[in-house]
Coordinates of C-alpha atoms in Angstrom, one line a residue:
X1 CA -95.4 121.3 -168.6
X2 CA -92.5 119.1 -170.0
X3 CA -90.1 121.6 -170.0
X4 CA -90.2 122.9 -166.6
X5 CA -89.8 119.6 -165.0
X6 CA -85.6 119.4 -165.4
X7 CA -85.7 122.9 -163.5
X8 CA -88.0 122.0 -160.7
X9 CA -86.1 118.5 -160.2
X10 CA -82.3 120.6 -160.7
X11 CA -81.0 120.2 -157.0
X12 CA -79.4 124.0 -157.3
X13 CA -81.9 126.5 -155.8
X14 CA -83.7 128.4 -159.4
X15 CA -84.9 131.5 -159.0
X16 CA -87.4 133.1 -161.4
X17 CA -88.9 136.6 -162.1
X18 CA -92.4 136.9 -163.7
X19 CA -93.5 139.7 -165.5
X20 CA -96.2 140.6 -167.4
X21 CA -96.7 142.1 -170.6
X22 CA -99.0 145.4 -169.2
X23 CA -97.4 145.2 -165.4
X24 CA -99.6 143.4 -163.8
X25 CA -101.7 140.2 -163.1
X26 CA -105.2 140.0 -163.6
X27 CA -108.1 137.2 -164.4
X28 CA -109.0 136.8 -167.2
X29 CA -110.8 134.3 -169.9
X30 CA -108.7 131.5 -170.4
X31 CA -107.9 130.9 -175.2
X32 CA -106.3 127.6 -175.4
X33 CA -102.8 128.3 -174.7
X34 CA -103.6 132.7 -173.7
X35 CA -105.5 134.8 -171.3
X36 CA -108.5 136.7 -173.6
X37 CA -107.5 140.1 -174.0
X38 CA -103.8 139.6 -173.0
X39 CA -101.5 141.7 -175.8
X40 CA -98.6 138.9 -175.5
X41 CA -98.3 135.9 -173.1
X42 CA -96.2 136.1 -170.0
X43 CA -92.4 135.2 -169.8
X44 CA -90.7 132.9 -167.4
X45 CA -87.0 134.6 -166.8
X46 CA -84.9 132.7 -164.5
X47 CA -82.1 135.1 -162.5
X48 CA -79.1 133.8 -161.3
X49 CA -78.7 134.9 -157.8
X50 CA -75.7 137.9 -157.9
X51 CA -74.1 135.8 -154.3
X52 CA -75.3 133.9 -151.4
X53 CA -77.4 134.9 -148.7
X54 CA -75.5 135.6 -146.1
X55 CA -76.0 134.4 -142.7
X56 CA -76.2 136.5 -139.4
X57 CA -73.4 135.3 -137.5
X58 CA -73.2 137.6 -133.4
X59 CA -71.0 139.7 -135.4
X60 CA -73.0 141.0 -136.9
X61 CA -76.4 141.0 -134.6
X62 CA -77.9 144.6 -134.7
X63 CA -75.9 147.1 -132.0
X64 CA -77.8 147.7 -129.5
X65 CA -78.9 143.9 -129.3
X66 CA -74.7 143.4 -128.9
X67 CA -74.0 146.3 -126.8
X68 CA -77.1 144.5 -124.3
X69 CA -75.6 141.6 -124.1
X70 CA -72.0 143.0 -123.4
X71 CA -73.0 145.3 -120.6
X72 CA -75.2 141.7 -119.2
X73 CA -72.5 139.8 -119.7
X74 CA -69.8 142.5 -117.7
X75 CA -72.4 143.1 -114.5
X76 CA -72.3 139.4 -114.3
X77 CA -68.8 139.1 -114.1
X78 CA -69.1 142.0 -111.7
X79 CA -71.5 140.7 -109.8
X80 CA -69.5 137.5 -109.3
X81 CA -66.3 139.8 -108.4
X82 CA -68.2 141.4 -105.4
X83 CA -70.2 137.7 -104.3
X84 CA -66.3 136.5 -104.2
X85 CA -65.0 139.3 -102.7
X86 CA -67.9 138.1 -100.0
X87 CA -66.3 134.8 -98.6
X88 CA -63.0 135.9 -99.4
X89 CA -63.9 138.4 -96.0
X90 CA -65.1 135.0 -94.0
X91 CA -62.3 132.9 -94.5
X92 CA -59.5 135.6 -93.7
X93 CA -60.8 136.7 -90.8
X94 CA -59.5 133.0 -89.7
X95 CA -56.6 132.4 -91.0
X96 CA -55.2 136.3 -90.3
X97 CA -55.9 135.5 -86.4
X98 CA -54.1 132.0 -86.4
X99 CA -51.3 134.0 -87.4
X100 CA -51.9 137.5 -85.2
X101 CA -52.9 135.3 -82.6
X102 CA -49.4 135.4 -80.3
X103 CA -49.2 138.7 -80.5
X104 CA -52.2 139.1 -79.1
X105 CA -52.3 137.8 -76.6
X106 CA -49.0 139.8 -76.1
X107 CA -51.1 142.3 -75.8
X108 CA -53.1 142.1 -73.2
X109 CA -50.5 140.7 -70.4
X110 CA -52.8 139.2 -67.6
X111 CA -55.6 137.6 -69.1
X112 CA -55.7 134.0 -69.3
X113 CA -55.2 131.9 -71.8
X114 CA -58.5 130.6 -71.4
X115 CA -59.9 134.3 -72.0
X116 CA -57.9 135.6 -75.0
X117 CA -58.5 131.1 -77.0
X118 CA -61.7 132.8 -77.4
X119 CA -60.2 135.4 -80.3
X120 CA -60.5 132.2 -82.2
X121 CA -62.8 130.5 -80.6
X122 CA -66.0 133.1 -80.7
X123 CA -65.5 133.9 -84.4
X124 CA -65.5 130.1 -85.7
X125 CA -68.6 129.2 -82.6
X126 CA -71.3 132.2 -84.2
X127 CA -69.5 131.9 -87.6
X128 CA -70.3 127.9 -87.9
X129 CA -73.9 128.3 -85.6
X130 CA -75.3 130.8 -87.4
X131 CA -75.0 130.2 -91.4
X132 CA -77.5 127.4 -91.4
X133 CA -80.1 131.1 -90.0
X134 CA -77.8 133.0 -92.3
X135 CA -78.6 131.3 -95.2
X136 CA -82.3 130.7 -94.3
X137 CA -82.7 134.6 -93.8
X138 CA -81.1 135.3 -97.4
X139 CA -83.3 132.7 -99.2
X140 CA -87.1 133.8 -96.6
X141 CA -86.9 137.6 -96.4
X142 CA -84.0 138.5 -99.2
X143 CA -80.3 138.0 -100.0
X144 CA -79.9 141.7 -101.5
X145 CA -81.0 143.3 -97.8
X146 CA -79.0 140.5 -96.1
X147 CA -75.9 140.5 -98.1
X148 CA -75.5 144.1 -97.9
X149 CA -76.3 143.5 -93.7
X150 CA -73.4 141.2 -93.7
X151 CA -70.6 143.0 -95.4
X152 CA -71.5 145.8 -94.1
X153 CA -71.3 144.7 -89.9
X154 CA -68.2 143.0 -91.3
X155 CA -66.6 146.4 -92.4
X156 CA -67.6 148.6 -88.6
X157 CA -67.0 145.4 -86.4
X158 CA -63.5 145.0 -88.0
X159 CA -62.8 148.9 -87.6
X160 CA -63.9 147.9 -83.5
X161 CA -61.4 144.7 -83.5
X162 CA -58.4 146.4 -85.3
X163 CA -59.5 149.9 -82.0
X164 CA -59.9 148.0 -79.5
X165 CA -59.3 149.1 -76.5
X166 CA -59.7 146.3 -73.7
X167 CA -60.1 142.3 -74.9
X168 CA -63.8 142.7 -73.9
X169 CA -64.6 144.8 -77.0
X170 CA -62.0 142.6 -79.4
X171 CA -63.8 139.5 -78.3
X172 CA -67.5 141.1 -78.8
X173 CA -65.7 142.9 -82.1
X174 CA -64.6 139.1 -83.7
X175 CA -68.5 137.0 -82.4
X176 CA -70.2 140.4 -84.5
X177 CA -67.3 139.5 -87.6
X178 CA -68.5 135.6 -87.2
X179 CA -72.6 136.5 -87.3
X180 CA -72.0 139.3 -90.4
X181 CA -69.5 136.2 -92.4
X182 CA -72.7 133.7 -91.8
X183 CA -74.8 136.2 -93.7
X184 CA -72.6 137.1 -96.0
X185 CA -71.2 133.9 -97.2
X186 CA -74.4 131.5 -98.1
X187 CA -76.2 135.1 -99.9
X188 CA -73.4 136.0 -101.5
X189 CA -73.4 133.0 -104.5
X190 CA -76.9 132.7 -104.4
X191 CA -77.0 136.4 -105.7
X192 CA -74.4 135.6 -108.0
X193 CA -75.1 132.0 -109.4
X194 CA -78.5 132.7 -112.1
X195 CA -77.2 135.7 -113.0
X196 CA -75.3 132.7 -115.5
X197 CA -76.5 129.9 -117.7
X198 CA -77.6 127.0 -115.7
X199 CA -74.7 125.2 -118.2
X200 CA -71.9 127.3 -116.7
X201 CA -73.2 126.9 -112.5
X202 CA -69.6 124.7 -111.9
X203 CA -67.4 127.1 -113.3
X204 CA -68.6 130.0 -111.3
X205 CA -68.7 128.3 -108.4
X206 CA -65.3 127.3 -108.9
X207 CA -64.1 130.8 -109.5
X208 CA -65.8 131.7 -106.2
X209 CA -64.4 128.6 -104.4
X210 CA -61.4 129.4 -105.4
X211 CA -60.9 133.4 -104.4
X212 CA -62.2 131.9 -101.0
X213 CA -59.1 129.1 -101.0
X214 CA -56.3 131.7 -102.2
X215 CA -57.3 134.0 -99.7
X216 CA -57.4 131.9 -97.2
X217 CA -53.7 130.4 -98.2
X218 CA -51.8 133.5 -98.9
X219 CA -53.6 135.6 -95.4
X220 CA -51.6 134.1 -92.9
X221 CA -48.3 135.8 -95.5
X222 CA -50.0 138.9 -95.3
X223 CA -50.4 139.1 -91.4
X224 CA -47.0 138.2 -91.6
X225 CA -46.2 141.1 -93.2
X226 CA -48.3 143.2 -91.2
X227 CA -46.9 142.0 -87.9
X228 CA -43.9 143.1 -89.6
X229 CA -44.1 146.1 -90.7
X230 CA -46.9 147.3 -87.6
X231 CA -49.1 146.0 -85.1
X232 CA -51.7 143.5 -84.9
X233 CA -54.4 145.7 -84.7
X234 CA -54.1 146.2 -88.8
X235 CA -54.8 142.5 -89.2
X236 CA -57.9 144.0 -88.7
X237 CA -57.9 147.1 -89.9
X238 CA -56.9 145.9 -93.6
X239 CA -59.9 143.8 -93.9
X240 CA -61.9 147.2 -93.6
X241 CA -61.6 147.8 -97.0
X242 CA -61.9 144.9 -99.1
X243 CA -66.0 144.9 -96.3
X244 CA -66.3 148.8 -97.5
X245 CA -65.5 147.3 -101.4
X246 CA -68.0 144.3 -101.1
X247 CA -70.5 146.9 -99.8
X248 CA -70.3 148.7 -103.0
X249 CA -70.5 146.0 -105.8
X250 CA -73.7 144.7 -103.6
X251 CA -74.9 148.6 -105.0
X252 CA -73.8 148.7 -107.9
X253 CA -73.4 144.5 -109.4
X254 CA -75.8 143.2 -107.9
X255 CA -79.5 142.3 -108.4
X256 CA -82.7 140.6 -105.8
X257 CA -82.7 137.0 -107.3
X258 CA -84.8 135.8 -104.0
X259 CA -88.4 135.7 -104.6
X260 CA -89.5 135.9 -100.3
X261 CA -92.7 134.8 -99.5
X262 CA -93.5 135.3 -95.3
X263 CA -97.2 133.9 -96.2
X264 CA -96.2 131.5 -93.2
X265 CA -94.3 131.6 -90.5
X266 CA -90.6 130.8 -89.4
X267 CA -90.0 128.1 -87.0
X268 CA -88.4 130.3 -85.1
X269 CA -88.4 126.3 -82.0
X270 CA -86.8 125.2 -85.3
X271 CA -83.8 127.2 -86.2
X272 CA -83.5 127.5 -82.0
X273 CA -82.8 123.9 -81.6
X274 CA -80.5 123.2 -84.6
X275 CA -78.0 126.4 -84.0
X276 CA -78.1 125.3 -80.4
X277 CA -76.9 121.4 -81.7
X278 CA -74.5 123.4 -83.6
X279 CA -73.4 125.4 -81.2
X280 CA -73.2 122.9 -78.6
X281 CA -70.6 120.5 -80.9
X282 CA -68.4 123.1 -82.5
X283 CA -68.1 124.4 -78.7
X284 CA -67.3 121.4 -76.9
X285 CA -64.6 120.6 -79.5
X286 CA -63.1 124.1 -80.0
X287 CA -63.0 124.3 -75.9
X288 CA -62.5 120.4 -75.3
X289 CA -58.8 120.8 -74.6
X290 CA -59.2 124.1 -72.2
X291 CA -62.0 122.2 -69.9
X292 CA -60.7 118.2 -70.6
X293 CA -62.0 115.1 -72.9
X294 CA -64.1 114.6 -69.8
X295 CA -65.2 116.9 -68.1
X296 CA -68.6 117.8 -67.2
X297 CA -69.1 120.3 -70.0
X298 CA -67.3 118.9 -73.2
X299 CA -69.4 115.7 -72.0
X300 CA -72.4 117.4 -71.6
X301 CA -72.5 119.6 -75.2
X302 CA -72.4 116.7 -76.8
X303 CA -75.1 114.5 -74.6
X304 CA -77.1 118.1 -75.4
X305 CA -76.1 117.8 -79.3
X306 CA -77.3 114.2 -79.8
X307 CA -79.7 115.0 -77.8
X308 CA -81.2 118.4 -80.2
X309 CA -80.1 117.2 -83.3
X310 CA -83.0 114.0 -83.7
X311 CA -85.7 116.4 -82.1
X312 CA -84.8 119.2 -84.4
X313 CA -85.2 117.2 -87.7
X314 CA -88.3 115.8 -86.5
X315 CA -89.8 119.1 -86.1
X316 CA -88.4 120.5 -89.0
X317 CA -89.9 117.5 -91.4
X318 CA -93.4 118.5 -90.3
X319 CA -93.3 122.2 -90.0
X320 CA -94.3 124.5 -93.1
X321 CA -91.1 126.6 -92.7
X322 CA -88.6 125.6 -91.2
X323 CA -85.0 126.7 -90.5
X324 CA -84.2 124.2 -93.5
X325 CA -86.2 121.0 -95.5
X326 CA -84.6 118.0 -94.4
X327 CA -85.9 116.5 -97.4
X328 CA -83.0 118.5 -99.2
X329 CA -80.8 115.1 -98.0
X330 CA -82.9 112.9 -100.5
X331 CA -81.8 114.3 -103.2
X332 CA -78.8 111.7 -104.0
X333 CA -76.2 114.9 -105.5
X334 CA -76.6 116.8 -101.7
X335 CA -76.4 114.3 -100.2
X336 CA -73.2 111.8 -101.3
X337 CA -71.2 115.1 -101.6
X338 CA -72.0 116.2 -98.5
X339 CA -71.0 113.0 -97.3
X340 CA -68.0 114.2 -99.0
X341 CA -66.5 117.1 -97.4
X342 CA -66.9 116.1 -94.2
X343 CA -64.3 113.3 -94.9
X344 CA -62.6 116.1 -97.0
X345 CA -62.8 118.9 -95.7
X346 CA -61.6 117.4 -92.5
X347 CA -58.5 116.9 -93.9
X348 CA -58.0 120.3 -95.5
X349 CA -59.1 122.6 -92.0
X350 CA -56.5 120.2 -90.6
X351 CA -53.2 120.8 -92.4
X352 CA -53.8 124.4 -93.0
X353 CA -53.4 124.7 -88.6
X354 CA -50.5 122.0 -89.5
X355 CA -48.7 122.8 -91.1
X356 CA -47.1 126.8 -89.5
X357 CA -47.4 124.6 -86.1
X358 CA -44.8 121.8 -87.8
X359 CA -42.1 123.9 -89.9
X360 CA -42.2 126.7 -86.7
X361 CA -42.0 123.6 -83.7
X362 CA -39.6 121.1 -85.5
X363 CA -38.2 123.1 -88.4
X364 CA -37.7 126.8 -86.5
X365 CA -39.0 128.6 -89.4
X366 CA -40.0 132.2 -88.7
X367 CA -43.2 134.5 -89.7
X368 CA -42.5 135.0 -93.0
X369 CA -40.5 132.0 -94.3
X370 CA -44.1 129.7 -93.9
X371 CA -45.9 131.8 -95.5
X372 CA -43.9 131.8 -98.2
X373 CA -43.5 128.2 -97.8
X374 CA -47.7 128.2 -97.9
X375 CA -48.4 130.6 -101.5
X376 CA -47.8 127.4 -103.9
X377 CA -50.8 125.7 -102.4
X378 CA -53.2 128.1 -102.8
X379 CA -52.5 129.6 -106.3
X380 CA -52.5 125.6 -107.2
X381 CA -55.6 125.6 -106.1
X382 CA -57.2 128.6 -107.4
X383 CA -56.0 127.4 -110.6
X384 CA -57.3 124.1 -110.3
X385 CA -60.5 125.4 -108.9
X386 CA -61.9 127.2 -112.3
X387 CA -60.4 124.7 -114.7
X388 CA -61.7 121.7 -112.8
X389 CA -65.4 124.2 -112.9
X390 CA -64.9 123.8 -117.4
X391 CA -64.3 120.8 -116.9
X392 CA -67.8 120.1 -114.2
X393 CA -69.9 121.6 -116.6
X394 CA -69.2 119.5 -119.5
X395 CA -68.3 116.3 -118.2
X396 CA -69.6 116.4 -114.4
X397 CA -68.2 115.8 -110.8
X398 CA -67.9 112.0 -110.6
X399 CA -64.6 111.3 -112.7
X400 CA -62.6 114.8 -111.8
X401 CA -63.9 114.3 -107.7
X402 CA -62.6 110.8 -107.5
X403 CA -59.0 111.6 -109.1
X404 CA -58.8 115.3 -106.8
X405 CA -59.6 112.4 -103.2
X406 CA -56.8 110.3 -104.6
X407 CA -53.8 113.5 -105.6
X408 CA -55.3 114.8 -102.0
X409 CA -54.4 111.0 -100.4
X410 CA -50.9 111.0 -101.5
X411 CA -50.3 114.6 -100.7
X412 CA -50.9 113.6 -97.0
X413 CA -49.2 110.2 -98.0
X414 CA -45.7 111.3 -99.0
X415 CA -45.6 113.8 -95.8
X416 CA -46.4 110.6 -93.4
X417 CA -43.3 109.5 -95.3
X418 CA -41.3 111.8 -96.1
X419 CA -41.2 114.6 -93.9
X420 CA -38.6 114.9 -90.9
X421 CA -36.9 116.6 -88.4
X422 CA -33.9 117.3 -91.3
X423 CA -35.4 120.7 -93.2
X424 CA -36.1 120.1 -96.6
X425 CA -38.2 121.7 -97.9
X426 CA -38.3 121.6 -101.4
X427 CA -38.1 117.0 -101.6
X428 CA -39.9 116.9 -98.1
X429 CA -42.6 119.8 -97.7
X430 CA -42.9 121.6 -101.3
X431 CA -43.9 118.3 -103.7
X432 CA -46.9 117.5 -101.4
X433 CA -48.3 121.1 -100.9
X434 CA -48.3 120.6 -105.1
X435 CA -50.2 117.4 -104.8
X436 CA -52.5 119.6 -102.1
X437 CA -53.1 121.7 -104.3
X438 CA -54.4 120.3 -107.0
X439 CA -56.5 117.7 -105.3
X440 CA -57.5 120.3 -103.0
X441 CA -58.2 123.0 -105.0
X442 CA -60.8 120.7 -106.5
X443 CA -62.7 119.0 -103.8
X444 CA -62.7 122.3 -102.0
X445 CA -64.3 124.3 -104.4
X446 CA -66.3 122.0 -106.3
X447 CA -68.1 119.8 -103.5
X448 CA -69.6 122.9 -103.3
X449 CA -70.6 123.0 -106.7
X450 CA -71.8 119.8 -106.8
X451 CA -73.6 119.6 -103.8
X452 CA -76.3 122.1 -104.7
X453 CA -75.8 120.8 -108.4
X454 CA -79.3 119.8 -108.1
X455 CA -80.7 122.0 -105.6
X456 CA -83.8 124.1 -106.9
X457 CA -83.5 128.0 -107.2
X458 CA -85.2 128.7 -104.4
X459 CA -83.3 127.2 -101.5
X460 CA -79.5 127.8 -102.8
X461 CA -78.6 129.9 -100.3
X462 CA -80.1 127.7 -97.4
X463 CA -78.9 124.2 -99.1
X464 CA -75.3 126.6 -100.2
X465 CA -75.7 127.3 -96.1
X466 CA -75.9 123.8 -94.6
X467 CA -72.7 122.8 -96.6
X468 CA -70.7 125.3 -95.2
X469 CA -72.4 125.0 -92.0
X470 CA -71.2 121.3 -92.5
X471 CA -67.6 122.3 -93.9
X472 CA -65.9 124.1 -91.0
X473 CA -68.1 121.8 -88.1
X474 CA -66.1 119.4 -88.9
X475 CA -63.0 121.6 -90.1
X476 CA -63.2 122.3 -86.4
X477 CA -63.4 119.4 -85.1
X478 CA -60.4 118.1 -86.8
X479 CA -58.5 120.9 -85.6
X480 CA -59.4 119.8 -82.3
X481 CA -58.1 116.5 -83.0
X482 CA -54.8 117.4 -83.9
X483 CA -54.2 119.7 -81.2
X484 CA -55.4 117.0 -78.3
X485 CA -53.0 114.0 -80.1
X486 CA -49.9 116.9 -79.8
X487 CA -50.4 117.7 -76.5
X488 CA -48.7 121.5 -76.7
X489 CA -45.6 119.1 -77.7
X490 CA -43.9 118.6 -81.7
X491 CA -43.6 115.1 -81.9
X492 CA -42.4 114.2 -85.0
X493 CA -44.0 110.5 -84.8
X494 CA -47.2 112.9 -83.4
X495 CA -47.9 114.3 -86.7
X496 CA -46.7 111.0 -88.6
X497 CA -49.7 109.7 -87.0
X498 CA -52.4 112.5 -87.9
X499 CA -51.1 112.8 -91.1
X500 CA -52.2 108.7 -91.4
X501 CA -55.4 109.1 -90.0
X502 CA -56.2 112.6 -92.5
X503 CA -55.3 110.3 -95.5
X504 CA -56.8 107.4 -95.0
X505 CA -60.3 110.1 -94.0
X506 CA -59.1 111.8 -97.4
X507 CA -58.8 108.2 -99.3
X508 CA -63.2 107.4 -98.2
X509 CA -64.0 109.9 -100.9
X510 CA -62.3 108.4 -103.8
X511 CA -65.6 105.0 -103.7
X512 CA -67.5 107.7 -102.7
X513 CA -67.7 110.0 -104.7
X514 CA -66.4 107.5 -108.1
X515 CA -69.5 105.0 -107.2
X516 CA -72.3 107.0 -105.0
X517 CA -72.2 110.5 -107.4
X518 CA -75.3 110.5 -109.4
X519 CA -73.4 110.3 -114.1
X520 CA -75.6 113.0 -114.9
X521 CA -76.9 116.1 -113.3
X522 CA -80.4 116.4 -113.3
X523 CA -81.8 119.7 -114.0
X524 CA -82.5 121.6 -111.5
X525 CA -86.5 122.6 -111.4

């Protein structure tokens, strides 16, 4: 026994082969140190391994499994591209109309400004007031079917808008575009996220949002180019192929991610109350400049919304199947991120409106020049959205979002201090767009990620609908305030007051995201 001790205590792995003289072991009586009946004792031979046993690596997995993983990864990326197209459709419909609006008005002589204004207002009202409903319908009845209905409706309504023979059909087509956009945007993200690991959620939302931001910034230049080569109708007709591509992508690359549950009746009264409350706020905001901010119509809208909102929240809290569950706001990350988006998106949407107004009204830029001046900010924003998603997946949102808020605030302050009547694009305007792109590229995309970080998968579409509704509603309020302050003029000092106001609101996001947002993400159940 002693001769085996050294080998068994050696740190080097040993391999032994036991050979029996007659070929196989068998139970026999023992005689001394030998088995009775054995011709010879067993020999123990130490066999040194020829080479270390290889450790499998990912590239050495069986071929069929590796190919299946590659197909799944490719399908997920194509699903993300399809979902991103839906967000592009929702944002482009706003910005291209802003550029084409003067041409559209001239195409319908004799129609009053109060009527033609609904070309913009009709879409904004339909989109903002029904996007929560779109998210809720997607979670309840199926995200894929709601998505397909939305993009197919966008395809048809875009063609109808481009071919509209009269103002009435154009206005109707714009409303349908808004309704279909409200169906498409919330469900698009909810269809994409489950195809990726939870650890990549921020990156995926960043890519999804960056597509919309890039499109919203590049669309004015695209619209300007179309108007130089053709008429305004092609601005809408050009949207139809994008919608068709998104519909085909939904057939090929998307799969249902919801578990529809219609066992309990939906709170239709609550749906009507919630939709009406948002509708009245947006209506008063958009039409207040025409009706007068102290007019009976404007005041009635604000009073009606103020009365409906608490009643809607109370009813929703006590119903089994509400339009949305107010308890979502008990999730700290969701509540804080939505407070931040209410402050930040005022500056984002209002700036997108004010910049072309200033460049045309004060610096006398052409539409082409405005489109080129807009180009850097959305490109920078899209890059930052992607890079920020990778950072947030590893380190969280808190520090990154506070720094982004500080950077975006710097963009507003740069305009306040250096933008004046003197045309100095590279010094007075371009640096501000860089600050804005760096900061707002992170905020516009990853406030969405931060809001959804701890939401249960079954409620993703509904929660995204709430977030998007809030985002677009406060954006509309900011634009309305800007229009009221300017009063149809282009006085530089009035623009300065707006830069100061927007910068101040943006600065409030710094402590909000830097201190109030949770340090660590919770695992969504």
